[in-house]
PDB file of C-alpha atoms and ligand atoms in Angstrom:
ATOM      1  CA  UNK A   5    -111.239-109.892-116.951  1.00 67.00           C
ATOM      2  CA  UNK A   6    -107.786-108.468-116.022  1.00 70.00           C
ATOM      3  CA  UNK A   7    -105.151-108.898-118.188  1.00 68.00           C
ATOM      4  CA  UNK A   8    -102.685-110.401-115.628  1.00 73.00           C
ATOM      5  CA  UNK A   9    -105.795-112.627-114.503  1.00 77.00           C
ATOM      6  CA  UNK A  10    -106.062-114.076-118.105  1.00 84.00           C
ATOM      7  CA  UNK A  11    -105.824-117.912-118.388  1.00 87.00           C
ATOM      8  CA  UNK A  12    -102.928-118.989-120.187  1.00 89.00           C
ATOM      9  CA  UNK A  13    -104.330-122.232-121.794  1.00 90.00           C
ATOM     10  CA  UNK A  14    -107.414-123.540-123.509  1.00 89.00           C
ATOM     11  CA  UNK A  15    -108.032-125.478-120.451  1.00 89.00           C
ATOM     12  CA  UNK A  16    -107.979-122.828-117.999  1.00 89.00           C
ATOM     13  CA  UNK A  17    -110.209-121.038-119.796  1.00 88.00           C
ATOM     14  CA  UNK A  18    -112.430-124.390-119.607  1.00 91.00           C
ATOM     15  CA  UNK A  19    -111.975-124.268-116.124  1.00 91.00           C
ATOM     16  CA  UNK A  20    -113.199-120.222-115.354  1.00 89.00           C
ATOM     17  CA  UNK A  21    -115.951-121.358-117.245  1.00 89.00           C
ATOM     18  CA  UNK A  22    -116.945-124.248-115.154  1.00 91.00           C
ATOM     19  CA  UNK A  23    -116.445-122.598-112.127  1.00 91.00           C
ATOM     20  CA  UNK A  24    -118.431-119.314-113.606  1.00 89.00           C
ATOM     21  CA  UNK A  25    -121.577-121.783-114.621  1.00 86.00           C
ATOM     22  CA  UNK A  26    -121.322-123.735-111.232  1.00 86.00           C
ATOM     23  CA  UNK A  27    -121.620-119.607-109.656  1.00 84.00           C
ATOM     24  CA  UNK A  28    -124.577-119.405-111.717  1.00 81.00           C
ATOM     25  CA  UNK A  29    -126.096-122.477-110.547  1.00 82.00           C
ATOM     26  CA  UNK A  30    -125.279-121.871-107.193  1.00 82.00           C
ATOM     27  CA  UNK A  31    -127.411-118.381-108.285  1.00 77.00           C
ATOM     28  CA  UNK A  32    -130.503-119.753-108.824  1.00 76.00           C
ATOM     29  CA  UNK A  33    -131.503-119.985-105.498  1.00 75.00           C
ATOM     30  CA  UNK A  34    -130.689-116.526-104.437  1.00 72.00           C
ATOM     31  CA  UNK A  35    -133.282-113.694-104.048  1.00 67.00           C
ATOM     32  CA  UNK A  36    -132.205-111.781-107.374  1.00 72.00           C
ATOM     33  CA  UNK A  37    -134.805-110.583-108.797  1.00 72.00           C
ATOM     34  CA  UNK A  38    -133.696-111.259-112.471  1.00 73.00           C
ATOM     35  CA  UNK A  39    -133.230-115.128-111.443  1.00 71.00           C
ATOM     36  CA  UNK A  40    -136.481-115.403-109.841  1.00 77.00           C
ATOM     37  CA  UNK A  41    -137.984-114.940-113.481  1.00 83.00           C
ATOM     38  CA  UNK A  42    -135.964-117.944-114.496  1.00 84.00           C
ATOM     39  CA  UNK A  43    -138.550-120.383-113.737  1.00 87.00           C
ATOM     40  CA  UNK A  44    -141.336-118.582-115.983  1.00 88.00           C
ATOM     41  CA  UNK A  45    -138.974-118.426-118.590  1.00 91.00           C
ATOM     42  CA  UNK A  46    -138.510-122.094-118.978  1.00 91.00           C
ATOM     43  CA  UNK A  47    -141.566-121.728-121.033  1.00 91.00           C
ATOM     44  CA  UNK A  48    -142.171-118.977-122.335  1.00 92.00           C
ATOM     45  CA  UNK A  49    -140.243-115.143-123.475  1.00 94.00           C
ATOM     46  CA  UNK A  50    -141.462-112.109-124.035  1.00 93.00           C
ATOM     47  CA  UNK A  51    -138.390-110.023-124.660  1.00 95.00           C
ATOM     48  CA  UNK A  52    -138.449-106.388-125.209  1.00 95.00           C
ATOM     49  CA  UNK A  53    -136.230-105.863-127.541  1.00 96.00           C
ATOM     50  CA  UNK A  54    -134.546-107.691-130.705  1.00 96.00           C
ATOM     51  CA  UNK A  55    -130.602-106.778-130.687  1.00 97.00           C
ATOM     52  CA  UNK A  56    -128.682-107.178-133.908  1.00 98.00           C
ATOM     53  CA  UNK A  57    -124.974-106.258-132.140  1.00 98.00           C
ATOM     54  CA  UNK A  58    -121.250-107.155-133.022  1.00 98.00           C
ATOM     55  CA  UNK A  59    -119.990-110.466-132.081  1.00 98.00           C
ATOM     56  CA  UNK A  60    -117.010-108.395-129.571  1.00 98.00           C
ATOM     57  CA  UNK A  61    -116.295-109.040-126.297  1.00 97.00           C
ATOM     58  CA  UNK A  62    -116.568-105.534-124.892  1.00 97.00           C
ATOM     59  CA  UNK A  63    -120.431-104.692-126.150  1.00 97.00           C
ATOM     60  CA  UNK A  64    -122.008-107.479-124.229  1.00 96.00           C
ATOM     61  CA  UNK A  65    -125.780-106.128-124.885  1.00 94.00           C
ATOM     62  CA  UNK A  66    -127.585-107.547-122.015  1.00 94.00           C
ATOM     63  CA  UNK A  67    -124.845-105.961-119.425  1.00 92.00           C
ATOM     64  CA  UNK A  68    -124.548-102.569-121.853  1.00 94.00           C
ATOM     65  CA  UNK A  69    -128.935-101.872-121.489  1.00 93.00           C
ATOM     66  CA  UNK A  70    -128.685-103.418-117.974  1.00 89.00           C
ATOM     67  CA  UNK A  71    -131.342-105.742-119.054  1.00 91.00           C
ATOM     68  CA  UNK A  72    -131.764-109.340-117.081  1.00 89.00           C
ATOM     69  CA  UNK A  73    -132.539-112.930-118.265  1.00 90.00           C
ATOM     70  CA  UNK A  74    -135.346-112.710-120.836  1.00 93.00           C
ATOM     71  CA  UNK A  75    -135.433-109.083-121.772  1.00 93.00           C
ATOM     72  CA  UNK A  76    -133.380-109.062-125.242  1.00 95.00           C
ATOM     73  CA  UNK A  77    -133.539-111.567-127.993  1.00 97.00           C
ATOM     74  CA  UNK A  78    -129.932-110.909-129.352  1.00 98.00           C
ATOM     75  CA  UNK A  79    -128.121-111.814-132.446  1.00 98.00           C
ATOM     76  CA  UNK A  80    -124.626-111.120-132.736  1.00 98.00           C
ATOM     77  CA  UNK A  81    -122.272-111.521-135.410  1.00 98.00           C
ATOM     78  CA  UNK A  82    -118.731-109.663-135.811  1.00 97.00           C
ATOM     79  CA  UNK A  83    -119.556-106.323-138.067  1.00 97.00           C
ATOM     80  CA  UNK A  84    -123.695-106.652-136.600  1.00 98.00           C
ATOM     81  CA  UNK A  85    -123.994-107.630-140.553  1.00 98.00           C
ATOM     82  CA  UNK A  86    -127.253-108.532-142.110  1.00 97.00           C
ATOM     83  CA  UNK A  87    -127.459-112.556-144.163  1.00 96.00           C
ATOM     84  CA  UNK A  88    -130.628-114.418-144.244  1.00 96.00           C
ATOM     85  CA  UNK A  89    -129.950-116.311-141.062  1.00 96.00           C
ATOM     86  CA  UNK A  90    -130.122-112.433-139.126  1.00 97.00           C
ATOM     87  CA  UNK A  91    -133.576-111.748-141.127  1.00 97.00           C
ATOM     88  CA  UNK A  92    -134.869-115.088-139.915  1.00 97.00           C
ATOM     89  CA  UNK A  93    -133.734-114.746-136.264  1.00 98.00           C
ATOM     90  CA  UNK A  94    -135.602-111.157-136.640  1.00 98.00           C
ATOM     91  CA  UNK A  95    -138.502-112.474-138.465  1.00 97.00           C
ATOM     92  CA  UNK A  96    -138.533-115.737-135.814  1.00 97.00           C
ATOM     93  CA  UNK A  97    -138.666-113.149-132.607  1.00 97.00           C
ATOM     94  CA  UNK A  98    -141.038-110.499-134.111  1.00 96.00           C
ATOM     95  CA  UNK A  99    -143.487-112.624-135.371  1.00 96.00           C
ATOM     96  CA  UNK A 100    -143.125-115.732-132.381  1.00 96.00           C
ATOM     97  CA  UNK A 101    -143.444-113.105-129.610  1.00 96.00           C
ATOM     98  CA  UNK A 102    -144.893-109.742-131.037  1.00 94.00           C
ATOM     99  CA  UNK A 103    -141.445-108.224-130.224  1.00 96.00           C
ATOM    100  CA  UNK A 104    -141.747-104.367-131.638  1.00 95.00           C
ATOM    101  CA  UNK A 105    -138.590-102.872-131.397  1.00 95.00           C
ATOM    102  CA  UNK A 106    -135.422-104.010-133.402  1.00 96.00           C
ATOM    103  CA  UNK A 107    -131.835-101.897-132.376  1.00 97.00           C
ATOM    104  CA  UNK A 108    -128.744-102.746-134.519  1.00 98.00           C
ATOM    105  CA  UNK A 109    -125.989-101.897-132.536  1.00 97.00           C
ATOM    106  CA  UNK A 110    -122.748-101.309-133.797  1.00 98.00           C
ATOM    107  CA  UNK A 111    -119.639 -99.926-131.496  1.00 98.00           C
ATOM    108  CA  UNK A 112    -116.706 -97.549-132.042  1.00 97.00           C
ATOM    109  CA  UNK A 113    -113.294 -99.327-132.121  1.00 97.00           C
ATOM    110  CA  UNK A 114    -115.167-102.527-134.874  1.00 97.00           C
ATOM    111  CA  UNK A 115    -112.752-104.756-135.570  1.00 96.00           C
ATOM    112  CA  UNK A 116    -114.779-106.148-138.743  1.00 96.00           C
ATOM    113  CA  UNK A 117    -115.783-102.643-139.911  1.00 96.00           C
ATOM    114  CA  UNK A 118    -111.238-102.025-139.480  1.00 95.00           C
ATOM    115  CA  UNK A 119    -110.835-105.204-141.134  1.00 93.00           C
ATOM    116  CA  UNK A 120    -112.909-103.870-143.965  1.00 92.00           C
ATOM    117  CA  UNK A 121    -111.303-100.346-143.859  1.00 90.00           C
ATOM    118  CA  UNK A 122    -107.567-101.942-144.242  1.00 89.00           C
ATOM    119  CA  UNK A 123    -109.014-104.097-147.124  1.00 88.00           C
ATOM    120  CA  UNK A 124    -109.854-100.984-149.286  1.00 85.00           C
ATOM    121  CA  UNK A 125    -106.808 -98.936-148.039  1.00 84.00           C
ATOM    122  CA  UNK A 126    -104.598-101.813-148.621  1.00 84.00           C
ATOM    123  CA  UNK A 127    -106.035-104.057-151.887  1.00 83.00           C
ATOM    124  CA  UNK A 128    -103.610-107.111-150.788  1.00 85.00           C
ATOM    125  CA  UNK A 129    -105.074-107.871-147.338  1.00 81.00           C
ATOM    126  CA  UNK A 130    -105.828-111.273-147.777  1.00 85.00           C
ATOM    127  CA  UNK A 131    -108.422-113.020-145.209  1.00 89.00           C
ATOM    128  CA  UNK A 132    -109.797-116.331-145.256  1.00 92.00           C
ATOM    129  CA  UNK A 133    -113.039-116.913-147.282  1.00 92.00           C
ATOM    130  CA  UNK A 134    -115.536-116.776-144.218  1.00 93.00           C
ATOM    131  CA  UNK A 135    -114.341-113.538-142.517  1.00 92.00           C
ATOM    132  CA  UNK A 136    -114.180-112.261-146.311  1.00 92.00           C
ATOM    133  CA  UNK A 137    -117.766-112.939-146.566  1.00 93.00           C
ATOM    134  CA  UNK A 138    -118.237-110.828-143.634  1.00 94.00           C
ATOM    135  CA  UNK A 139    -116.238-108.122-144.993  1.00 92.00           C
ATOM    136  CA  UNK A 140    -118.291-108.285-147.912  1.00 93.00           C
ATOM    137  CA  UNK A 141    -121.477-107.428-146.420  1.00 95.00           C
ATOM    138  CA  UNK A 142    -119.783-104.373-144.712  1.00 95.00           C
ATOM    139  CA  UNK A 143    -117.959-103.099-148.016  1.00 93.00           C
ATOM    140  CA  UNK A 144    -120.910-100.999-149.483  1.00 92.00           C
ATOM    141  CA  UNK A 145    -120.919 -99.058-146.713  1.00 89.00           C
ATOM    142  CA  UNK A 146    -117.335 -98.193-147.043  1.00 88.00           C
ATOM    143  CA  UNK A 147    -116.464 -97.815-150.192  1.00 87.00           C
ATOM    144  CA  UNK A 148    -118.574 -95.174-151.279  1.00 84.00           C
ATOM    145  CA  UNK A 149    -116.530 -93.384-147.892  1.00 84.00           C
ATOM    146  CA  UNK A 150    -113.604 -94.313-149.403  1.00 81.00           C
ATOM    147  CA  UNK A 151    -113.704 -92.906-152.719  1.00 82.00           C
ATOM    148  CA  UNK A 152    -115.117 -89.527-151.462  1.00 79.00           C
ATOM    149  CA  UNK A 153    -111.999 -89.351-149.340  1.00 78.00           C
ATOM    150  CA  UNK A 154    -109.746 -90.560-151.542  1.00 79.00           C
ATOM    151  CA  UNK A 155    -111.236 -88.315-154.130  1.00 77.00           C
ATOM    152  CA  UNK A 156    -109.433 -85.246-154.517  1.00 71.00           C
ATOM    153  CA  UNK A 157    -105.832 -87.526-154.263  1.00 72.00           C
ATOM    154  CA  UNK A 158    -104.870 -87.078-150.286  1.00 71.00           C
ATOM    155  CA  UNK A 159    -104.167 -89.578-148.042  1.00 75.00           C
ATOM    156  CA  UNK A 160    -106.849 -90.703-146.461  1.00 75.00           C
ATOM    157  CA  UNK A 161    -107.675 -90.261-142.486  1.00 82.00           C
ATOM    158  CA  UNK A 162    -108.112 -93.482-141.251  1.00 82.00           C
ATOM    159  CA  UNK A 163    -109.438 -93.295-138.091  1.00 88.00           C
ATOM    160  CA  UNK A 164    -112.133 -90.841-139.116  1.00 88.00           C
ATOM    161  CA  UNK A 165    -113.070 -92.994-142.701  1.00 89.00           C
ATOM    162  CA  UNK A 166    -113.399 -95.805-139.915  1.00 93.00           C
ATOM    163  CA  UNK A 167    -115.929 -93.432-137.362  1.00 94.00           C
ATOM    164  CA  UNK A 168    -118.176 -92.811-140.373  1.00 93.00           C
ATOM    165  CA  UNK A 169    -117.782 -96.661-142.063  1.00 94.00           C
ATOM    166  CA  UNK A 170    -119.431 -98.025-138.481  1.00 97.00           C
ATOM    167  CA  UNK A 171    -122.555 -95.541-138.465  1.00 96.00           C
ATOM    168  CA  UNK A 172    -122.675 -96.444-142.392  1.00 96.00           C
ATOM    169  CA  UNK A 173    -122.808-100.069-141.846  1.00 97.00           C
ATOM    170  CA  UNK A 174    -124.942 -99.684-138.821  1.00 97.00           C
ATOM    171  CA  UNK A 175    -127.626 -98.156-141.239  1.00 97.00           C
ATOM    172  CA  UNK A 176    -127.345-100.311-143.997  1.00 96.00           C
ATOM    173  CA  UNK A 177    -127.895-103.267-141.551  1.00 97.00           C
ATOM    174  CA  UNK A 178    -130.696-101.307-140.382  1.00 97.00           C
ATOM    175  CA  UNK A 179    -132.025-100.623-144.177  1.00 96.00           C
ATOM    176  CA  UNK A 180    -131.801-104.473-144.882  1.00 97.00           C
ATOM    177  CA  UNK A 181    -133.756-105.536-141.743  1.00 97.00           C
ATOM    178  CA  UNK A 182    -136.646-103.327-142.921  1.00 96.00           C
ATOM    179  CA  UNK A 183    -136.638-103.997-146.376  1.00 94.00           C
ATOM    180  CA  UNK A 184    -134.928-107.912-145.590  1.00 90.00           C
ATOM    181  CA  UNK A 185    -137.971-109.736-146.133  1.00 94.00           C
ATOM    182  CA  UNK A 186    -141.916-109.082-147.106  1.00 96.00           C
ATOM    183  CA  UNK A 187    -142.967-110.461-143.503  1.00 96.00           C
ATOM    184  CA  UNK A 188    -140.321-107.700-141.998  1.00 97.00           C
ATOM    185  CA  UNK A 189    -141.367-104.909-144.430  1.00 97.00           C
ATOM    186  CA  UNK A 190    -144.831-105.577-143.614  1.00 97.00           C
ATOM    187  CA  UNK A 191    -144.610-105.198-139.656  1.00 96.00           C
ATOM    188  CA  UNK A 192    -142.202-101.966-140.180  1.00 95.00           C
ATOM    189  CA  UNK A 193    -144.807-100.451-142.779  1.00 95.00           C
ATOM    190  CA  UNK A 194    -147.407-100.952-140.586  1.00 96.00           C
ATOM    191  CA  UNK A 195    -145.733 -99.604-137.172  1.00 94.00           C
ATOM    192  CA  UNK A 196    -145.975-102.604-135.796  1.00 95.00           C
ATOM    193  CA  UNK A 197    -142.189-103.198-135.644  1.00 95.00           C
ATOM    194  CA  UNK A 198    -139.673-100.452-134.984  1.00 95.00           C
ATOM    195  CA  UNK A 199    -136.199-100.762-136.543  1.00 96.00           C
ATOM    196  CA  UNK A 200    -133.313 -98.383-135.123  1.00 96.00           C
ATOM    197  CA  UNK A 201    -129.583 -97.940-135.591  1.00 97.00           C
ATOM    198  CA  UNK A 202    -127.185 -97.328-132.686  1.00 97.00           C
ATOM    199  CA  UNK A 203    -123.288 -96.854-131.594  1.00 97.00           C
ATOM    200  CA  UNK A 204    -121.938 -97.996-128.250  1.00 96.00           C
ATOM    201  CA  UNK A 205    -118.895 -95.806-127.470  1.00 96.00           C
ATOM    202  CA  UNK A 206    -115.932 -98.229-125.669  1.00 96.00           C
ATOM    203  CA  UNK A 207    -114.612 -95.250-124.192  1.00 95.00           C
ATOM    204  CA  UNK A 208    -117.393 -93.338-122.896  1.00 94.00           C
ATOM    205  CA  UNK A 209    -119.929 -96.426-122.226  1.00 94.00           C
ATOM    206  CA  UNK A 210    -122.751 -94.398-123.299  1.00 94.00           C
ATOM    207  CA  UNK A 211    -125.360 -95.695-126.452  1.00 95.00           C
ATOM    208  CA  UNK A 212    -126.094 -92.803-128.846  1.00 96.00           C
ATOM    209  CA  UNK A 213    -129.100 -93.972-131.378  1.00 95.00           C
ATOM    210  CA  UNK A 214    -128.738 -93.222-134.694  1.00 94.00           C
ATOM    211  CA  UNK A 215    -131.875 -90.350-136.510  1.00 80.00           C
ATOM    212  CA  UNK A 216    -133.582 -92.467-139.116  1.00 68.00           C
TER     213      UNK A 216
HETATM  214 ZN1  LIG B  12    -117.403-104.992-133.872  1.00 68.46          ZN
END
């Protein structure tokens, strides 16, 4: 959405959003052929692809694969960090639908990977004790960054400790999901379920996937 379009109060928002849903009922009539799958979805899904992405409002996966209703079985969470309720969702899609492909996408520009980043660079950054938990999870990846670069006693470069934090934290989630559970480390042993790491670039739009 523009910027100058932005609603200015909670209740404006409410009201886009009401209008947007009574578009998409309006929708279900039309000849699309991604809403003329809606009615066989009511029961069933068969997507093609488990996404573990970033909770931010400029990698919206389904729009970012050009994928319709159905296709992805998405989880996102700010920092595409891996806690048990991830593994489940994962575990729930690959083993309820035979799902054999799992992408964690993370995206340049993370504002959880940056909140992380600051927290090292800057020891008094204080956030509350749920986003902290969050930057927990993504601090492995990080620090080890962060002392190579702090190592030989120069300042550190921000913006590219910050590049290489978000492909770090993109394969640790990835490492977890394999090894996150037997049932998970079973399908990936066996081939049956593929688990991949990529980076959505804001500026470029384009979705490089990461060698394992
Ligand atoms: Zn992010």
């Amino acid at each position: 959405m523009p910027t100058d379009t932005r609603p200015q109060t909670g209740q404006e928002a409410l009201e886009l959003l009401k209008e947007g849903n009574a578009r998409y009922v309006d929708s279900l009539t039309n000849p699309d052929p991604c809403m003329q799958r809606r009615p066989e979805l009511i029961s069933n899904q068969d997507p093609l692809a488990i996404i573990l992405g970033c909770s931010d409002a400029r990698v919206p996966v389904e729009i970012v694969f050009d994928q319709g209703l159905g296709d992805l079985f998405v989880i996102r969470v700010a920092g595409n960090v891996v806690a048990p309720s991830q593994i489940g969702s994962v575990e729930f899609a690959a083993e309820k639908f035979g799902t054999k492909l799992v992408v964690v996408l993370g995206h340049s520009h993370c504002g959880a990977v940056t909140a992380c980043v600051e927290a090292l660079i800057n020891p008094e950054q204080n956030y509350s004790p749920n986003l902290q938990s969050i930057v927990d999870r993504i601090r492995p990846s990080v620090y080890n960054l962060h002392e190579l670069a702090t190592a030989n006693g120069q300042d550190v470069d921000a913006d590219e400790l910050l590049d290489r934090s978000i492909s770090a934290n993109v394969r640790m989630s990835v490492s977890q999901l394999k090894h996150g559970s037997r049932a998970l480390e079973d399908l990936t042993n066996s081939g049956q379920l593929l688990v991949v790491g990529a980076e959505y670039d804001l500026e470029t739009g384009k979705v490089l996937f990461l060698e394992s």
